[in-house]
Amino acid sequence: MPAAKAAPVEGLAARRAALRLLDAVLRRGESLDQAMSGAVKGIGRGDDRALVLAIISETLRRLPDLDALIDSATQRPLPDDAKARSVLRIALVQALVLGTPQHAAISTALPLVVGGPRRLVHGVFGTLMRKQAKLPDVPALPQTVADRWQAAWGPEMVEAAARAIAAPPPLDLTLKQGEDAASWADRLGGQTLAPNHVRLPRGSELTSLPGFDEGQWWVQDIAASLPARLMGDGAGRPVLDLCAAPGGKTMQLAAAGWDVTALDQSAKRLGRLSENLARTGLTATMVTADALDFTPDRAFDAVLLDAPCTATGIFRRHPDVLHRIGARDIAERAELQAALLDRAAQAVKPGGVLVYAVCSLEPEEGEEQARAFLSRHAGFITDAIGSDELPDGIAAGEHGWLRTLPTMLADQGRMDGFFVARFRRTD
């Protein structure tokens, strides 16, 4: 009689998907957004997909500390890319961070190393559980990232970034122009830190909140809302929003009365923007094109370039950037940004403004980019950002540019890292 087939392990598919995602990020350098759809293919239940994202996100937040625990329980360090190390990372983060029972964490881990060092994985996990191993309250940043940011911003910023990575960020909403932020904060159970802004605790169920169906607000980190805020009231004047999707800034500009042309090279992402405009009752002209090839038929009073970047400033919600972005990536993005800035400058009419923004913590993409732009374009000057244009606790730097860091708004849940410069055309 043939042997009975082993019963499938409940929850194994989610752990396999998490392992595939970890490999995609650490070995192939893919972003979570890029790799997610392929990794969870075949997982139909929403709660299982949510579990996959929770496992991989917390693993990436705690990776150096997880590795330190694993190394403390082995005679010789496992290779960084060893499957056993990755499986142990996933099992440990469930038991130590997500509250998964130990037996469930290890029973769903061992099938991932079939034909491999199951005894090693079981032994290391068991040793750490018997020692009542814990992860530190403040995670360690990857050493290369800590060194890079300390050189740029100092030890206080590195400490703040480590504290910020410990948990996903709060949820920021941008309200349509003219809405009473204090009243909406009361209705939604949050706080307001700026005009047209409400901050909610993480985990709020968006679609069931008051005002969602009516399009009274959209999700947008407070740092991401600053570039469009610095454009002021539109009064019907034309503005070009380059690299516009998914569209938070487009909606801000439309709500502020600008005549918006929103350009992006991704038709799919512009489709999402179209849906958001329909929900909020706002309007914009959408153009599918590469910003480097686009030649507008008119000049604009204002151009907003929220340029493609390394996204290291949004590491709290995208912890994969801590492990896949290096010097080469930063240099490649900086080269593209310079080309986009040169192209954007051509669309600004005399006397008009160009706002440049990146969600990056790298000076090469921010301050150095602004200096290089001014050196190439004698017809542009810095239009200094004033303190009266910014929320309390946020200030522009000595050059009149804005640099936000995780040290800011520490008592209110912190904020993403951004760089914003506003230039005015004089010729």
CSV table of C-alpha atoms in Angstrom, one decimal:
chain,number,residue,atom,x,y,z
A,1,MET,CA,0.0,0.0,0.0
A,2,PRO,CA,1.5,3.4,-1.0
A,3,ALA,CA,2.4,5.7,1.9
A,4,ALA,CA,-0.2,8.3,2.7
A,5,LYS,CA,0.4,11.8,1.5
A,6,ALA,CA,1.4,14.3,4.1
A,7,ALA,CA,-1.3,16.9,4.9
A,8,PRO,CA,-0.4,20.3,3.6
A,9,VAL,CA,0.9,22.7,6.2
A,10,GLU,CA,-1.5,25.5,6.8
A,11,GLY,CA,0.0,28.9,6.1
A,12,LEU,CA,3.0,27.5,4.2
A,13,ALA,CA,2.1,29.3,1.0
A,14,ALA,CA,2.4,32.7,2.7
A,15,ARG,CA,5.8,31.8,4.1
A,16,ARG,CA,7.0,30.6,0.7
A,17,ALA,CA,5.9,33.9,-0.8
A,18,ALA,CA,7.7,35.8,2.0
A,19,LEU,CA,10.9,33.8,1.3
A,20,ARG,CA,10.6,34.6,-2.5
A,21,LEU,CA,10.2,38.3,-1.7
A,22,LEU,CA,13.2,38.4,0.6
A,23,ASP,CA,15.3,36.8,-2.1
A,24,ALA,CA,14.0,39.3,-4.7
A,25,VAL,CA,15.0,42.2,-2.5
A,26,LEU,CA,18.3,41.0,-1.1
A,27,ARG,CA,19.7,39.0,-4.0
A,28,ARG,CA,18.1,40.6,-7.1
A,29,GLY,CA,17.8,44.1,-5.8
A,30,GLU,CA,14.1,44.4,-6.7
A,31,SER,CA,11.7,46.7,-4.8
A,32,LEU,CA,8.9,45.2,-2.8
A,33,ASP,CA,6.4,46.8,-5.1
A,34,GLN,CA,8.0,45.2,-8.2
A,35,ALA,CA,8.2,41.7,-6.7
A,36,MET,CA,5.0,41.6,-4.7
A,37,SER,CA,2.5,40.6,-7.4
A,38,GLY,CA,4.6,37.7,-8.6
A,39,ALA,CA,5.4,36.4,-5.2
A,40,VAL,CA,1.8,36.3,-4.0
A,41,LYS,CA,0.4,34.9,-7.2
A,42,GLY,CA,-2.0,32.1,-6.3
A,43,ILE,CA,-2.6,33.4,-2.8
A,44,GLY,CA,-6.3,34.4,-3.0
A,45,ARG,CA,-7.1,35.4,0.6
A,46,GLY,CA,-6.6,39.0,1.6
A,47,ASP,CA,-5.5,38.1,5.1
A,48,ASP,CA,-2.8,35.7,3.7
A,49,ARG,CA,-1.5,38.4,1.5
A,50,ALA,CA,-1.4,40.8,4.4
A,51,LEU,CA,0.6,38.2,6.4
A,52,VAL,CA,3.1,38.0,3.6
A,53,LEU,CA,3.6,41.7,3.6
A,54,ALA,CA,3.8,41.9,7.4
A,55,ILE,CA,6.5,39.1,7.5
A,56,ILE,CA,8.7,40.6,4.8
A,57,SER,CA,8.3,44.2,6.0
A,58,GLU,CA,9.3,43.4,9.6
A,59,THR,CA,12.1,41.1,8.4
A,60,LEU,CA,13.6,44.0,6.4
A,61,ARG,CA,13.1,46.4,9.3
A,62,ARG,CA,15.0,44.1,11.7
A,63,LEU,CA,17.4,42.4,9.4
A,64,PRO,CA,20.8,43.3,11.1
A,65,ASP,CA,19.4,42.4,14.5
A,66,LEU,CA,17.9,39.1,13.2
A,67,ASP,CA,21.2,38.2,11.7
A,68,ALA,CA,23.0,39.0,14.9
A,69,LEU,CA,20.8,36.6,16.8
A,70,ILE,CA,21.3,33.9,14.2
A,71,ASP,CA,25.1,34.3,14.3
A,72,SER,CA,25.0,34.1,18.1
A,73,ALA,CA,23.6,30.6,17.9
A,74,THR,CA,25.8,29.1,15.2
A,75,GLN,CA,29.4,27.8,15.5
A,76,ARG,CA,30.2,29.4,12.1
A,77,PRO,CA,28.3,32.3,10.5
A,78,LEU,CA,26.0,31.2,7.7
A,79,PRO,CA,26.6,32.9,4.3
A,80,ASP,CA,24.5,36.0,3.9
A,81,ASP,CA,22.6,34.4,1.0
A,82,ALA,CA,22.2,31.0,2.6
A,83,LYS,CA,18.6,29.7,2.4
A,84,ALA,CA,18.8,28.6,6.0
A,85,ARG,CA,19.6,32.1,7.1
A,86,SER,CA,16.6,33.6,5.2
A,87,VAL,CA,14.3,30.9,6.6
A,88,LEU,CA,15.5,31.6,10.1
A,89,ARG,CA,14.9,35.3,9.6
A,90,ILE,CA,11.3,34.7,8.6
A,91,ALA,CA,10.7,32.3,11.5
A,92,LEU,CA,12.3,34.5,14.1
A,93,VAL,CA,10.5,37.7,13.0
A,94,GLN,CA,7.1,35.9,13.4
A,95,ALA,CA,7.9,34.6,16.9
A,96,LEU,CA,9.6,37.8,18.2
A,97,VAL,CA,7.7,40.6,16.4
A,98,LEU,CA,4.4,39.4,15.0
A,99,GLY,CA,3.4,37.2,18.0
A,100,THR,CA,3.1,34.0,16.0
A,101,PRO,CA,3.2,30.9,18.4
A,102,GLN,CA,6.7,29.3,18.3
A,103,HIS,CA,5.4,26.0,17.1
A,104,ALA,CA,3.6,27.6,14.2
A,105,ALA,CA,6.6,29.7,13.3
A,106,ILE,CA,9.0,26.7,13.1
A,107,SER,CA,6.4,24.2,11.6
A,108,THR,CA,5.9,26.6,8.6
A,109,ALA,CA,9.7,27.2,8.3
A,110,LEU,CA,11.0,23.7,8.1
A,111,PRO,CA,9.2,22.7,4.9
A,112,LEU,CA,11.0,25.7,3.3
A,113,VAL,CA,14.3,23.8,3.6
A,114,VAL,CA,13.2,20.4,2.4
A,115,GLY,CA,16.4,18.6,1.3
A,116,GLY,CA,18.5,21.2,3.1
A,117,PRO,CA,19.7,21.8,6.7
A,118,ARG,CA,16.4,21.3,8.5
A,119,ARG,CA,18.2,20.2,11.7
A,120,LEU,CA,20.3,23.4,11.7
A,121,VAL,CA,17.2,25.6,11.3
A,122,HIS,CA,15.3,23.7,14.0
A,123,GLY,CA,18.3,23.7,16.3
A,124,VAL,CA,19.1,27.5,15.9
A,125,PHE,CA,15.5,28.4,16.3
A,126,GLY,CA,15.1,26.2,19.4
A,127,THR,CA,18.3,27.5,21.0
A,128,LEU,CA,17.2,31.1,20.6
A,129,MET,CA,13.7,30.4,21.9
A,130,ARG,CA,15.0,28.6,25.0
A,131,LYS,CA,17.3,31.5,25.7
A,132,GLN,CA,14.2,33.8,25.4
A,133,ALA,CA,16.0,35.8,22.8
A,134,LYS,CA,14.7,39.3,22.1
A,135,LEU,CA,15.2,42.0,19.5
A,136,PRO,CA,16.3,45.5,20.6
A,137,ASP,CA,13.7,48.2,21.0
A,138,VAL,CA,15.6,50.4,18.6
A,139,PRO,CA,16.6,48.5,15.5
A,140,ALA,CA,20.1,48.7,14.0
A,141,LEU,CA,20.4,50.2,10.5
A,142,PRO,CA,22.5,48.4,7.9
A,143,GLN,CA,26.0,49.6,8.6
A,144,THR,CA,26.6,51.0,5.1
A,145,VAL,CA,23.4,53.1,5.4
A,146,ALA,CA,24.3,54.3,8.9
A,147,ASP,CA,27.7,55.3,7.8
A,148,ARG,CA,26.4,57.2,4.7
A,149,TRP,CA,23.7,59.1,6.6
A,150,GLN,CA,26.0,59.9,9.5
A,151,ALA,CA,28.5,61.5,7.1
A,152,ALA,CA,25.7,63.5,5.5
A,153,TRP,CA,23.5,64.4,8.5
A,154,GLY,CA,25.3,63.4,11.8
A,155,PRO,CA,24.7,60.9,14.5
A,156,GLU,CA,21.4,62.5,15.8
A,157,MET,CA,19.8,61.8,12.4
A,158,VAL,CA,21.0,58.2,12.4
A,159,GLU,CA,19.5,57.6,15.8
A,160,ALA,CA,16.2,59.2,14.8
A,161,ALA,CA,16.1,57.0,11.6
A,162,ALA,CA,16.7,53.9,13.7
A,163,ARG,CA,13.9,54.8,16.0
A,164,ALA,CA,11.7,55.6,13.0
A,165,ILE,CA,12.2,52.2,11.3
A,166,ALA,CA,11.0,50.4,14.4
A,167,ALA,CA,7.3,50.6,13.3
A,168,PRO,CA,5.3,51.6,10.2
A,169,PRO,CA,4.6,55.4,10.1
A,170,PRO,CA,1.3,57.0,11.0
A,171,LEU,CA,-1.2,57.8,8.3
A,172,ASP,CA,-1.4,61.3,6.8
A,173,LEU,CA,-4.4,62.6,4.9
A,174,THR,CA,-4.5,65.7,2.7
A,175,LEU,CA,-7.9,67.5,2.7
A,176,LYS,CA,-9.4,69.3,-0.2
A,177,GLN,CA,-8.8,73.0,-0.2
A,178,GLY,CA,-11.0,74.9,2.2
A,179,GLU,CA,-11.8,72.0,4.5
A,180,ASP,CA,-11.7,72.6,8.2
A,181,ALA,CA,-8.8,70.5,9.3
A,182,ALA,CA,-9.5,70.7,13.1
A,183,SER,CA,-13.1,69.5,12.5
A,184,TRP,CA,-11.9,66.6,10.3
A,185,ALA,CA,-9.3,65.7,12.9
A,186,ASP,CA,-12.1,65.4,15.5
A,187,ARG,CA,-14.3,63.3,13.2
A,188,LEU,CA,-11.5,61.0,12.2
A,189,GLY,CA,-9.9,60.7,15.6
A,190,GLY,CA,-6.6,62.2,14.5
A,191,GLN,CA,-4.6,65.4,14.9
A,192,THR,CA,-3.8,68.2,12.4
A,193,LEU,CA,-0.3,69.5,11.9
A,194,ALA,CA,-0.8,71.8,9.0
A,195,PRO,CA,-3.7,73.4,7.0
A,196,ASN,CA,-5.6,70.8,5.0
A,197,HIS,CA,-3.9,67.9,7.0
A,198,VAL,CA,-4.9,65.2,9.4
A,199,ARG,CA,-2.7,62.5,10.9
A,200,LEU,CA,-4.2,59.2,12.0
A,201,PRO,CA,-2.9,56.2,13.9
A,202,ARG,CA,-1.5,53.4,11.7
A,203,GLY,CA,-4.0,50.7,10.9
A,204,SER,CA,-7.0,52.9,10.2
A,205,GLU,CA,-9.4,51.3,7.7
A,206,LEU,CA,-9.4,54.0,5.0
A,207,THR,CA,-12.5,53.1,2.9
A,208,SER,CA,-14.8,53.0,5.9
A,209,LEU,CA,-13.7,56.4,7.2
A,210,PRO,CA,-16.0,59.5,6.9
A,211,GLY,CA,-15.2,61.5,3.8
A,212,PHE,CA,-13.6,58.7,1.7
A,213,ASP,CA,-16.6,58.1,-0.6
A,214,GLU,CA,-17.2,61.8,-0.9
A,215,GLY,CA,-13.6,62.4,-1.9
A,216,GLN,CA,-12.9,64.9,0.9
A,217,TRP,CA,-9.3,63.7,1.4
A,218,TRP,CA,-6.6,61.4,0.1
A,219,VAL,CA,-3.6,59.6,1.7
A,220,GLN,CA,-0.3,61.6,1.4
A,221,ASP,CA,2.6,61.9,3.9
A,222,ILE,CA,2.9,65.4,5.3
A,223,ALA,CA,6.4,65.7,3.8
A,224,ALA,CA,5.1,64.7,0.3
A,225,SER,CA,2.4,67.4,0.6
A,226,LEU,CA,5.0,70.2,1.0
A,227,PRO,CA,6.2,70.7,-2.6
A,228,ALA,CA,2.7,71.5,-3.9
A,229,ARG,CA,1.9,73.6,-0.9
A,230,LEU,CA,4.9,75.8,-1.9
A,231,MET,CA,3.2,76.5,-5.3
A,232,GLY,CA,0.5,78.6,-3.6
A,233,ASP,CA,-2.9,79.4,-5.0
A,234,GLY,CA,-3.4,78.8,-8.7
A,235,ALA,CA,-6.1,81.3,-9.6
A,236,GLY,CA,-6.6,79.4,-12.9
A,237,ARG,CA,-3.0,79.6,-14.0
A,238,PRO,CA,-1.4,76.7,-15.9
A,239,VAL,CA,0.9,74.3,-14.1
A,240,LEU,CA,2.8,71.3,-15.4
A,241,ASP,CA,3.1,68.3,-12.9
A,242,LEU,CA,5.9,66.1,-14.3
A,243,CYS,CA,6.1,62.4,-13.2
A,244,ALA,CA,2.7,63.0,-11.7
A,245,ALA,CA,1.3,59.6,-10.8
A,246,PRO,CA,0.0,58.4,-8.5
A,247,GLY,CA,-1.3,61.9,-8.2
A,248,GLY,CA,-1.4,63.3,-4.7
A,249,LYS,CA,0.3,66.5,-5.8
A,250,THR,CA,-1.8,66.8,-8.9
A,251,MET,CA,-4.9,66.7,-6.7
A,252,GLN,CA,-3.4,69.3,-4.3
A,253,LEU,CA,-2.7,71.6,-7.3
A,254,ALA,CA,-6.2,71.1,-8.7
A,255,ALA,CA,-7.7,71.8,-5.3
A,256,ALA,CA,-5.7,75.0,-5.0
A,257,GLY,CA,-7.1,76.3,-8.3
A,258,TRP,CA,-4.4,75.5,-10.7
A,259,ASP,CA,-5.1,74.5,-14.3
A,260,VAL,CA,-3.1,71.2,-14.1
A,261,THR,CA,-1.4,69.2,-16.9
A,262,ALA,CA,-0.4,66.0,-15.3
A,263,LEU,CA,2.3,64.0,-17.2
A,264,ASP,CA,3.5,60.5,-16.5
A,265,GLN,CA,5.0,57.8,-18.7
A,266,SER,CA,2.9,55.1,-17.2
A,267,ALA,CA,-0.7,54.8,-18.6
A,268,LYS,CA,-1.6,52.4,-15.8
A,269,ARG,CA,-0.5,54.8,-13.1
A,270,LEU,CA,-2.4,57.6,-14.8
A,271,GLY,CA,-5.4,55.4,-14.7
A,272,ARG,CA,-5.2,55.3,-10.9
A,273,LEU,CA,-4.9,59.1,-10.9
A,274,SER,CA,-8.0,59.3,-13.1
A,275,GLU,CA,-9.9,57.3,-10.6
A,276,ASN,CA,-8.7,59.5,-7.7
A,277,LEU,CA,-9.7,62.6,-9.6
A,278,ALA,CA,-13.1,61.2,-10.2
A,279,ARG,CA,-13.5,60.3,-6.5
A,280,THR,CA,-12.5,63.8,-5.3
A,281,GLY,CA,-14.3,65.7,-8.0
A,282,LEU,CA,-11.1,67.4,-9.2
A,283,THR,CA,-9.9,67.9,-12.7
A,284,ALA,CA,-6.6,67.7,-14.6
A,285,THR,CA,-5.5,67.2,-18.2
A,286,MET,CA,-3.5,63.9,-18.3
A,287,VAL,CA,-0.7,63.2,-20.7
A,288,THR,CA,1.0,59.9,-21.2
A,289,ALA,CA,4.6,60.6,-22.2
A,290,ASP,CA,8.3,60.4,-21.1
A,291,ALA,CA,9.1,63.8,-19.5
A,292,LEU,CA,12.5,63.7,-21.3
A,293,ASP,CA,10.8,63.6,-24.7
A,294,PHE,CA,7.7,65.8,-23.9
A,295,THR,CA,7.6,69.2,-25.7
A,296,PRO,CA,4.6,71.3,-24.4
A,297,ASP,CA,2.8,73.6,-26.8
A,298,ARG,CA,2.9,76.4,-24.2
A,299,ALA,CA,5.0,77.7,-21.3
A,300,PHE,CA,3.7,77.3,-17.8
A,301,ASP,CA,3.5,79.7,-14.8
A,302,ALA,CA,4.8,76.8,-12.7
A,303,VAL,CA,6.3,73.4,-13.1
A,304,LEU,CA,6.5,70.8,-10.4
A,305,LEU,CA,9.1,68.0,-10.8
A,306,ASP,CA,8.8,65.3,-8.2
A,307,ALA,CA,11.6,63.4,-9.7
A,308,PRO,CA,12.2,59.6,-9.7
A,309,CYS,CA,14.7,58.9,-7.0
A,310,THR,CA,16.1,56.2,-4.7
A,311,ALA,CA,13.2,56.8,-2.3
A,312,THR,CA,15.4,56.4,0.7
A,313,GLY,CA,13.4,59.1,2.5
A,314,ILE,CA,10.4,56.8,2.7
A,315,PHE,CA,12.3,53.9,4.3
A,316,ARG,CA,9.6,53.7,7.1
A,317,ARG,CA,7.0,52.3,4.7
A,318,HIS,CA,9.4,50.8,2.2
A,319,PRO,CA,12.2,49.2,4.3
A,320,ASP,CA,13.6,47.4,1.2
A,321,VAL,CA,15.4,50.6,0.2
A,322,LEU,CA,17.7,50.2,3.2
A,323,HIS,CA,19.0,46.9,1.7
A,324,ARG,CA,19.1,47.4,-2.1
A,325,ILE,CA,20.1,51.0,-2.6
A,326,GLY,CA,23.8,51.8,-2.9
A,327,ALA,CA,26.2,54.3,-4.4
A,328,ARG,CA,25.6,53.2,-8.0
A,329,ASP,CA,21.8,53.5,-7.6
A,330,ILE,CA,22.2,57.0,-6.2
A,331,ALA,CA,24.5,58.1,-9.0
A,332,GLU,CA,22.2,56.7,-11.7
A,333,ARG,CA,19.2,58.5,-10.2
A,334,ALA,CA,21.1,61.8,-9.9
A,335,GLU,CA,22.1,61.6,-13.6
A,336,LEU,CA,18.4,61.2,-14.6
A,337,GLN,CA,17.3,64.0,-12.2
A,338,ALA,CA,19.7,66.4,-13.8
A,339,ALA,CA,18.3,65.6,-17.2
A,340,LEU,CA,14.8,66.0,-16.1
A,341,LEU,CA,15.5,69.3,-14.4
A,342,ASP,CA,17.1,70.7,-17.6
A,343,ARG,CA,14.0,69.6,-19.5
A,344,ALA,CA,11.6,71.0,-16.9
A,345,ALA,CA,13.3,74.4,-17.0
A,346,GLN,CA,12.4,74.8,-20.7
A,347,ALA,CA,8.7,74.7,-19.8
A,348,VAL,CA,8.8,77.6,-17.3
A,349,LYS,CA,7.7,81.0,-18.6
A,350,PRO,CA,9.8,84.1,-17.6
A,351,GLY,CA,8.9,85.0,-14.0
A,352,GLY,CA,7.5,81.5,-13.4
A,353,VAL,CA,8.6,79.0,-10.8
A,354,LEU,CA,10.1,75.5,-10.9
A,355,VAL,CA,9.7,73.3,-7.8
A,356,TYR,CA,12.0,70.3,-7.6
A,357,ALA,CA,11.4,67.6,-5.1
A,358,VAL,CA,12.7,64.1,-4.2
A,359,CYS,CA,11.8,61.7,-1.4
A,360,SER,CA,15.4,60.9,-0.8
A,361,LEU,CA,17.8,61.4,2.1
A,362,GLU,CA,20.9,61.5,-0.2
A,363,PRO,CA,22.5,64.9,-0.8
A,364,GLU,CA,23.5,63.9,-4.3
A,365,GLU,CA,19.8,63.8,-5.2
A,366,GLY,CA,18.9,67.0,-3.2
A,367,GLU,CA,21.3,69.8,-2.2
A,368,GLU,CA,24.0,68.8,-4.8
A,369,GLN,CA,21.4,68.6,-7.5
A,370,ALA,CA,20.1,72.1,-6.7
A,371,ARG,CA,23.6,73.6,-6.7
A,372,ALA,CA,24.4,71.9,-10.1
A,373,PHE,CA,21.1,73.1,-11.6
A,374,LEU,CA,21.8,76.8,-10.7
A,375,SER,CA,25.3,76.5,-12.1
A,376,ARG,CA,23.9,75.3,-15.4
A,377,HIS,CA,21.0,77.8,-15.6
A,378,ALA,CA,22.0,81.4,-15.1
A,379,GLY,CA,18.4,82.4,-15.8
A,380,PHE,CA,17.1,80.8,-12.6
A,381,ILE,CA,17.6,81.8,-9.0
A,382,THR,CA,16.5,80.2,-5.7
A,383,ASP,CA,13.1,81.4,-4.6
A,384,ALA,CA,13.7,81.0,-0.9
A,385,ILE,CA,11.1,79.1,1.1
A,386,GLY,CA,9.8,81.1,4.1
A,387,SER,CA,9.0,79.8,7.5
A,388,ASP,CA,5.5,81.1,7.2
A,389,GLU,CA,4.9,78.6,4.3
A,390,LEU,CA,5.8,75.5,6.4
A,391,PRO,CA,4.1,73.7,9.3
A,392,ASP,CA,5.4,74.3,12.8
A,393,GLY,CA,8.5,72.2,13.5
A,394,ILE,CA,9.7,72.3,9.9
A,395,ALA,CA,12.1,74.9,8.7
A,396,ALA,CA,14.0,75.7,5.5
A,397,GLY,CA,17.8,75.6,5.5
A,398,GLU,CA,20.3,78.4,5.0
A,399,HIS,CA,20.0,78.3,1.2
A,400,GLY,CA,16.3,78.7,1.2
A,401,TRP,CA,15.8,75.0,0.3
A,402,LEU,CA,13.9,72.5,2.4
A,403,ARG,CA,15.3,69.3,3.8
A,404,THR,CA,13.1,67.2,6.0
A,405,LEU,CA,14.6,64.5,8.2
A,406,PRO,CA,13.3,61.9,10.6
A,407,THR,CA,14.4,64.1,13.5
A,408,MET,CA,11.5,66.4,12.7
A,409,LEU,CA,8.1,66.1,14.3
A,410,ALA,CA,9.5,63.4,16.6
A,411,ASP,CA,6.7,63.9,19.2
A,412,GLN,CA,4.0,63.7,16.6
A,413,GLY,CA,5.2,60.5,14.8
A,414,ARG,CA,8.0,61.9,12.7
A,415,MET,CA,8.0,62.4,8.9
A,416,ASP,CA,9.5,61.2,5.7
A,417,GLY,CA,12.8,62.5,4.3
A,418,PHE,CA,12.4,65.0,1.5
A,419,PHE,CA,14.3,67.6,-0.4
A,420,VAL,CA,12.5,70.6,-2.0
A,421,ALA,CA,13.9,73.6,-3.8
A,422,ARG,CA,12.0,76.3,-5.5
A,423,PHE,CA,13.6,78.2,-8.4
A,424,ARG,CA,12.3,81.3,-10.2
A,425,ARG,CA,13.1,82.1,-13.9
A,426,THR,CA,14.4,85.6,-14.3
A,427,ASP,CA,15.1,85.9,-18.0
